CSV table of C-alpha atoms in Angstrom, one decimal:
chain,number,residue,atom,x,y,z
A,1,MET,CA,0.0,0.0,0.0
A,2,TYR,CA,1.4,3.4,-1.1
A,3,GLN,CA,2.4,5.9,1.5
A,4,SER,CA,3.9,9.3,0.7
A,5,PRO,CA,7.6,9.4,1.8
A,6,LYS,CA,8.4,11.7,4.7
A,7,VAL,CA,11.4,13.0,2.8
A,8,LYS,CA,10.6,13.9,-0.8
A,9,PRO,CA,13.4,12.8,-3.1
A,10,LEU,CA,14.6,15.0,-6.0
A,11,CYS,CA,13.1,13.8,-9.3
A,12,PRO,CA,15.1,15.4,-12.2
A,13,PRO,CA,14.4,14.4,-15.8
A,14,GLU,CA,16.5,11.5,-17.0
A,15,LYS,CA,17.2,13.1,-20.4
A,16,LYS,CA,18.6,16.4,-21.6
A,17,PRO,CA,16.2,18.8,-23.4
A,18,ARG,CA,16.4,18.8,-27.2
A,19,PHE,CA,15.9,22.5,-27.1
A,20,GLU,CA,17.2,24.1,-24.0
A,21,ASP,CA,16.8,27.6,-22.4
A,22,ILE,CA,14.6,28.9,-25.3
A,23,PRO,CA,13.5,32.5,-24.6
A,24,TYR,CA,9.8,32.8,-25.1
A,25,THR,CA,9.4,36.4,-24.0
A,26,ASP,CA,10.8,39.4,-22.2
A,27,VAL,CA,8.9,40.7,-19.2
A,28,THR,CA,9.4,43.4,-16.5
A,29,LEU,CA,9.5,42.4,-12.8
A,30,LYS,CA,7.6,44.4,-10.2
A,31,ASP,CA,10.8,46.3,-9.3
A,32,GLY,CA,11.3,47.4,-13.0
A,33,THR,CA,14.0,44.8,-13.7
A,34,PRO,CA,13.9,43.3,-17.2
A,35,TYR,CA,13.6,39.5,-17.1
A,36,THR,CA,13.6,36.8,-19.9
A,37,LEU,CA,11.2,33.9,-19.5
A,38,LYS,CA,12.6,30.7,-20.9
A,39,LEU,CA,11.6,27.1,-21.4
A,40,ASP,CA,13.0,23.6,-22.0
A,41,ILE,CA,11.7,21.3,-24.6
A,42,TYR,CA,12.2,17.5,-24.3
A,43,GLN,CA,11.8,15.6,-27.5
A,44,ASP,CA,13.2,12.6,-29.4
A,45,PRO,CA,16.2,14.0,-31.3
A,46,GLN,CA,15.0,12.2,-34.4
A,47,GLN,CA,11.5,13.7,-34.4
A,48,THR,CA,10.7,15.7,-37.5
A,49,GLU,CA,6.9,15.5,-37.8
A,50,PRO,CA,4.6,17.5,-35.6
A,51,GLY,CA,3.3,15.6,-32.7
A,52,PRO,CA,1.4,15.9,-29.4
A,53,CYS,CA,2.8,18.2,-26.7
A,54,ILE,CA,2.3,18.2,-22.9
A,55,VAL,CA,3.3,21.4,-21.0
A,56,TYR,CA,4.4,20.6,-17.4
A,57,ILE,CA,3.9,23.5,-15.0
A,58,PHE,CA,5.9,23.2,-11.8
A,59,GLY,CA,4.4,23.8,-8.4
A,60,GLY,CA,5.8,25.6,-5.3
A,61,GLY,CA,3.1,27.9,-3.9
A,62,TRP,CA,3.8,30.4,-6.7
A,63,SER,CA,6.9,31.1,-4.6
A,64,TRP,CA,9.5,28.4,-5.2
A,65,GLY,CA,10.6,26.2,-8.1
A,66,GLU,CA,12.2,26.6,-11.5
A,67,TYR,CA,11.7,25.2,-15.0
A,68,LYS,CA,15.1,23.5,-15.0
A,69,GLN,CA,13.8,20.9,-12.6
A,70,VAL,CA,17.0,20.6,-10.7
A,71,THR,CA,15.4,21.2,-7.3
A,72,GLN,CA,12.0,19.7,-7.9
A,73,LYS,CA,10.7,16.9,-5.8
A,74,ALA,CA,7.5,16.0,-7.7
A,75,VAL,CA,7.7,13.0,-10.1
A,76,TYR,CA,5.6,14.4,-12.9
A,77,CYS,CA,8.2,16.0,-15.1
A,78,ARG,CA,10.5,13.0,-14.8
A,79,ASP,CA,7.7,10.7,-15.8
A,80,LEU,CA,6.4,12.8,-18.6
A,81,VAL,CA,9.9,13.1,-20.2
A,82,ARG,CA,9.9,9.4,-20.6
A,83,LEU,CA,7.0,9.8,-23.0
A,84,THR,CA,9.3,11.3,-25.6
A,85,ASN,CA,10.1,7.7,-26.5
A,86,GLN,CA,6.5,7.5,-27.7
A,87,GLY,CA,6.5,10.7,-29.8
A,88,TYR,CA,5.4,13.2,-27.2
A,89,THR,CA,7.0,16.6,-26.7
A,90,ILE,CA,7.3,17.8,-23.1
A,91,VAL,CA,7.7,21.5,-22.4
A,92,CYS,CA,8.8,23.0,-19.1
A,93,PRO,CA,8.3,26.8,-19.0
A,94,ASP,CA,9.5,29.4,-16.5
A,95,TYR,CA,7.0,31.8,-15.0
A,96,ARG,CA,7.2,34.8,-12.7
A,97,LEU,CA,7.1,33.9,-9.0
A,98,ILE,CA,5.2,36.2,-6.6
A,99,SER,CA,8.4,37.5,-5.2
A,100,GLN,CA,9.1,38.8,-8.8
A,101,SER,CA,5.6,39.9,-9.8
A,102,LEU,CA,2.3,39.7,-8.2
A,103,PHE,CA,-0.9,38.0,-9.5
A,104,PRO,CA,-1.9,37.8,-12.4
A,105,ALA,CA,1.6,37.8,-13.9
A,106,CYS,CA,2.1,34.0,-13.6
A,107,VAL,CA,-1.2,33.3,-15.5
A,108,HIS,CA,-0.2,35.8,-18.2
A,109,ASP,CA,3.1,34.0,-18.5
A,110,VAL,CA,1.8,30.5,-19.0
A,111,LYS,CA,-0.8,31.7,-21.5
A,112,GLY,CA,2.0,33.5,-23.4
A,113,CYS,CA,4.0,30.3,-23.4
A,114,ILE,CA,1.1,28.4,-25.1
A,115,ARG,CA,0.8,31.1,-27.7
A,116,PHE,CA,4.5,31.0,-28.3
A,117,LEU,CA,4.5,27.2,-28.8
A,118,LYS,CA,1.6,27.5,-31.3
A,119,ALA,CA,3.4,30.4,-33.2
A,120,ASN,CA,6.6,28.3,-33.4
A,121,ALA,CA,5.0,24.9,-33.8
A,122,GLU,CA,6.8,24.1,-37.0
A,123,ARG,CA,10.2,24.9,-35.5
A,124,PHE,CA,9.7,22.6,-32.6
A,125,HIS,CA,7.8,19.8,-34.3
A,126,ILE,CA,4.6,20.4,-32.3
A,127,ASP,CA,1.0,19.9,-33.5
A,128,PRO,CA,-0.6,23.2,-32.3
A,129,ASN,CA,-4.0,21.4,-32.0
A,130,ARG,CA,-2.6,18.7,-29.7
A,131,ILE,CA,-1.3,20.6,-26.7
A,132,GLY,CA,-2.2,19.6,-23.2
A,133,ALA,CA,-1.2,20.7,-19.7
A,134,LEU,CA,-0.3,19.0,-16.4
A,135,GLY,CA,0.6,20.8,-13.2
A,136,ASN,CA,0.8,20.2,-9.5
A,137,SER,CA,-0.1,22.5,-6.6
A,138,ALA,CA,0.4,26.1,-7.8
A,139,GLY,CA,1.3,24.5,-11.2
A,140,GLY,CA,-2.0,22.7,-11.1
A,141,HIS,CA,-3.7,26.0,-10.5
A,142,LEU,CA,-2.0,27.5,-13.6
A,143,ALA,CA,-2.8,24.5,-15.7
A,144,ALA,CA,-6.4,24.9,-14.6
A,145,MET,CA,-6.4,28.5,-15.6
A,146,LEU,CA,-5.1,27.5,-19.1
A,147,ALA,CA,-7.8,24.9,-19.5
A,148,LEU,CA,-10.8,26.7,-18.0
A,149,SER,CA,-10.3,30.4,-18.7
A,150,GLN,CA,-9.6,30.2,-22.4
A,151,GLY,CA,-11.7,32.7,-24.3
A,152,HIS,CA,-11.7,35.2,-21.4
A,153,PRO,CA,-9.8,38.3,-22.5
A,154,GLU,CA,-9.9,39.8,-18.9
A,155,ILE,CA,-7.3,37.2,-17.8
A,156,GLU,CA,-5.4,36.6,-21.1
A,157,GLY,CA,-2.7,39.3,-20.9
A,158,ASP,CA,-0.4,40.0,-23.7
A,159,VAL,CA,2.9,38.4,-22.6
A,160,GLY,CA,5.0,37.4,-25.5
A,161,GLY,CA,2.6,38.8,-28.1
A,162,ASN,CA,1.5,36.3,-30.8
A,163,PRO,CA,-2.1,37.6,-30.6
A,164,ALA,CA,-3.1,35.6,-33.7
A,165,TYR,CA,-2.8,32.5,-31.6
A,166,ASP,CA,-5.0,31.5,-28.7
A,167,SER,CA,-3.8,30.0,-25.4
A,168,SER,CA,-6.3,27.1,-25.3
A,169,VAL,CA,-5.2,23.6,-24.5
A,170,LYS,CA,-6.9,20.4,-25.5
A,171,ALA,CA,-6.9,18.7,-22.1
A,172,ALA,CA,-5.4,19.1,-18.6
A,173,CYS,CA,-4.5,17.2,-15.5
A,174,LEU,CA,-4.6,19.1,-12.2
A,175,PHE,CA,-2.9,17.7,-9.1
A,176,TYR,CA,-4.0,19.1,-5.7
A,177,ALA,CA,-4.7,22.6,-7.2
A,178,PRO,CA,-6.3,25.5,-5.5
A,179,ALA,CA,-9.5,26.3,-7.4
A,180,ASP,CA,-11.5,28.9,-5.6
A,181,LEU,CA,-9.0,31.4,-4.1
A,182,PRO,CA,-11.4,33.4,-1.8
A,183,ARG,CA,-12.6,30.1,-0.4
A,184,GLU,CA,-9.1,28.9,0.1
A,185,VAL,CA,-8.3,32.1,2.0
A,186,LEU,CA,-11.2,31.4,4.3
A,187,LEU,CA,-10.0,27.9,4.9
A,188,ASN,CA,-6.4,28.9,5.5
A,189,ALA,CA,-7.4,31.7,7.9
A,190,ALA,CA,-9.6,29.3,9.9
A,191,LYS,CA,-6.6,27.0,10.4
A,192,MET,CA,-4.4,29.7,11.9
A,193,ASP,CA,-4.3,29.3,15.7
A,194,GLN,CA,-2.0,32.2,16.5
A,195,GLU,CA,-2.6,36.0,16.6
A,196,PRO,CA,-2.5,37.3,13.0
A,197,VAL,CA,0.7,39.1,12.0
A,198,ASP,CA,0.5,42.0,9.5
A,199,LEU,CA,2.1,41.0,6.2
A,200,THR,CA,5.1,43.0,4.9
A,201,GLY,CA,6.1,41.5,1.6
A,202,THR,CA,6.3,38.5,-0.6
A,203,GLU,CA,9.5,37.0,0.6
A,204,VAL,CA,9.3,33.5,2.0
A,205,GLU,CA,10.8,34.5,5.3
A,206,ASN,CA,8.0,37.0,5.9
A,207,LEU,CA,5.2,34.5,5.8
A,208,SER,CA,3.2,34.8,9.0
A,209,ASN,CA,2.3,32.1,11.5
A,210,ASP,CA,2.3,28.6,10.0
A,211,ASN,CA,4.4,29.5,6.9
A,212,ALA,CA,2.2,28.5,3.9
A,213,ASN,CA,-1.2,29.8,4.8
A,214,SER,CA,-0.5,33.5,4.0
A,215,ILE,CA,0.8,33.0,0.4
A,216,LEU,CA,-2.4,34.0,-1.3
A,217,ALA,CA,-2.5,37.3,0.6
A,218,LEU,CA,1.1,38.0,-0.4
A,219,ALA,CA,0.4,37.0,-4.0
A,220,ILE,CA,-2.2,39.7,-4.4
A,221,GLY,CA,-0.1,42.4,-2.6
A,222,TYR,CA,-2.4,42.5,0.4
A,223,THR,CA,0.3,43.8,2.8
A,224,GLY,CA,0.9,46.7,5.1
A,225,PRO,CA,-0.5,47.9,8.4
A,226,GLY,CA,-3.8,46.1,9.3
A,227,HIS,CA,-3.4,43.7,6.4
A,228,ASN,CA,-3.2,40.1,7.6
A,229,MET,CA,-5.0,36.8,7.0
A,230,LYS,CA,-7.7,37.5,9.5
A,231,THR,CA,-8.6,40.9,8.0
A,232,LEU,CA,-8.5,39.5,4.5
A,233,SER,CA,-10.8,36.7,5.6
A,234,GLU,CA,-13.2,39.2,7.3
A,235,LEU,CA,-13.2,41.3,4.1
A,236,ILE,CA,-14.3,38.3,2.0
A,237,GLN,CA,-17.0,37.3,4.5
A,238,LYS,CA,-18.4,40.9,4.7
A,239,GLY,CA,-18.8,41.1,0.9
A,240,ASP,CA,-18.7,44.9,1.0
A,241,THR,CA,-17.8,45.8,-2.6
A,242,THR,CA,-17.5,49.5,-1.6
A,243,ASP,CA,-14.6,48.8,0.7
A,244,PRO,CA,-11.3,50.2,-0.8
A,245,ASP,CA,-9.7,46.8,-0.3
A,246,TRP,CA,-12.3,45.0,-2.2
A,247,LYS,CA,-10.0,45.1,-5.2
A,248,TYR,CA,-7.9,42.4,-3.6
A,249,VAL,CA,-11.0,40.1,-3.4
A,250,GLU,CA,-11.7,40.8,-7.1
A,251,LEU,CA,-8.1,39.8,-8.0
A,252,LEU,CA,-8.6,36.5,-6.1
A,253,LYS,CA,-11.7,35.9,-8.1
A,254,LEU,CA,-10.0,36.7,-11.3
A,255,MET,CA,-7.3,34.1,-10.5
A,256,SER,CA,-9.8,31.4,-9.5
A,257,PRO,CA,-10.3,28.6,-12.1
A,258,ILE,CA,-13.8,27.9,-10.8
A,259,GLN,CA,-14.9,31.3,-12.0
A,260,TYR,CA,-14.5,30.2,-15.6
A,261,VAL,CA,-16.2,26.8,-15.5
A,262,SER,CA,-18.5,26.1,-18.5
A,263,LYS,CA,-19.7,23.2,-20.6
A,264,GLU,CA,-17.1,24.3,-23.3
A,265,CYS,CA,-14.1,23.5,-21.0
A,266,PRO,CA,-11.7,20.9,-22.4
A,267,PRO,CA,-11.5,17.5,-20.7
A,268,VAL,CA,-9.9,17.8,-17.3
A,269,CYS,CA,-8.9,15.3,-14.7
A,270,LEU,CA,-8.5,16.4,-11.1
A,271,PHE,CA,-6.4,14.6,-8.5
A,272,HIS,CA,-6.1,15.1,-4.7
A,273,GLY,CA,-4.8,13.4,-1.6
A,274,GLY,CA,-7.3,13.1,1.2
A,275,SER,CA,-4.5,13.8,3.7
A,276,ASP,CA,-3.1,16.9,1.9
A,277,PRO,CA,-1.9,19.4,4.6
A,278,LEU,CA,-1.5,22.4,2.3
A,279,VAL,CA,-4.4,22.5,-0.1
A,280,ASP,CA,-7.7,21.4,1.3
A,281,PRO,CA,-9.0,18.4,-0.6
A,282,SER,CA,-12.5,20.0,-0.7
A,283,GLU,CA,-11.0,22.5,-3.2
A,284,THR,CA,-10.8,19.8,-5.8
A,285,GLU,CA,-14.2,18.4,-4.9
A,286,HIS,CA,-15.7,21.9,-5.1
A,287,LEU,CA,-14.2,22.4,-8.6
A,288,TYR,CA,-15.4,18.9,-9.8
A,289,GLN,CA,-18.9,19.6,-8.6
A,290,ALA,CA,-18.9,22.9,-10.5
A,291,LEU,CA,-17.7,21.2,-13.7
A,292,THR,CA,-20.3,18.4,-13.4
A,293,ARG,CA,-23.1,20.9,-12.9
A,294,ALA,CA,-21.9,22.8,-16.0
A,295,GLY,CA,-21.9,19.6,-18.1
A,296,ALA,CA,-18.2,19.7,-18.7
A,297,ASP,CA,-16.0,16.6,-19.3
A,298,ALA,CA,-14.4,16.1,-15.8
A,299,THR,CA,-12.9,13.2,-13.9
A,300,MET,CA,-11.8,13.2,-10.3
A,301,ILE,CA,-9.6,10.8,-8.3
A,302,GLU,CA,-9.0,11.3,-4.6
A,303,TYR,CA,-6.7,9.0,-2.6
A,304,SER,CA,-7.5,8.9,1.1
A,305,TRP,CA,-3.9,8.5,2.2
A,306,GLY,CA,-2.4,10.9,-0.3
A,307,GLY,CA,-0.5,14.0,0.8
A,308,HIS,CA,0.7,17.0,-1.1
A,309,GLY,CA,3.0,15.0,-3.5
A,310,PRO,CA,5.6,14.2,-4.6
A,311,SER,CA,3.2,11.6,-6.0
A,312,LEU,CA,-0.2,10.1,-5.4
A,313,GLY,CA,1.2,6.7,-6.2
A,314,PRO,CA,2.4,5.2,-9.5
A,315,GLU,CA,-1.1,3.9,-10.5
A,316,ILE,CA,-2.8,7.3,-10.1
A,317,ASP,CA,0.1,9.2,-11.7
A,318,GLN,CA,0.0,6.8,-14.7
A,319,PHE,CA,-3.7,7.4,-15.0
A,320,ALA,CA,-3.0,11.1,-15.5
A,321,TYR,CA,-0.5,10.5,-18.2
A,322,THR,CA,-2.8,8.0,-20.0
A,323,PHE,CA,-5.7,10.5,-19.7
A,324,LEU,CA,-3.7,13.1,-21.6
A,325,MET,CA,-2.3,10.7,-24.1
A,326,ASN,CA,-5.8,9.4,-25.0
A,327,ARG,CA,-7.0,13.0,-25.5
A,328,LEU,CA,-4.1,14.4,-27.5
């Protein structure tokens, strides 16, 4: 019987990228510094014909991680790269962390990545109509935004240009992803058993109380005197749209995949561990119910003993890869 390891091992890809450190756009960080977003493309060196592509989006609370996968402890990139033997292309893109730029920069980045891949499909031997996404945790949230918010210009952004191409994906797999961010704030605030500490920035060392529960407040820039998880939770519960701080709640909604659920969403498969200590399993159940009510093509797997990665077990992980392969 599978049990999540207490110490998560590093799981780097077992192959080198065919196309490495490819710049896909230049952006500006919140401090005004120019920054180049890059990606790695794993592919059989002999491939010349366009084939299916899976974009893997790394997790880390929108605060940690990198596209090179040298520090990553989730298994998904390593496993996906093995699919290059079967003609699949795997893309690992960079995106701006919240210490670099606040929400919604990271969503704009991954959408720009998809448009870049479609605009350069011939160069990289990718079929632009057969692109899927898989992400875990914060990466699962970004994969959900790709899958569910396509066709919504208010969240599209213009990162990287290529406006002639859309950022839609054909299917997505979402591992333990936050889905309704105002709801997640309420859940996180309720878990905090210490006096709230005013938030002062987006650096990891400034996270208040139990470390991970304040990330969403930091991600939207809800910082300064009187700004903490308790006051943000109270703001959401009051529902006063005339409050000057209501703009933060609107940003949380804008970044919530559940806001974009419709029957037209591409097929999605949702995964969660019932013992996840970081993202409440009810987030995935909540999203699945919304997709079901809308008549969308949705599948959900929840494993009672599963935690917050690095895997939900080889059988469940393989189900995700097969789900994408069958739909691309």
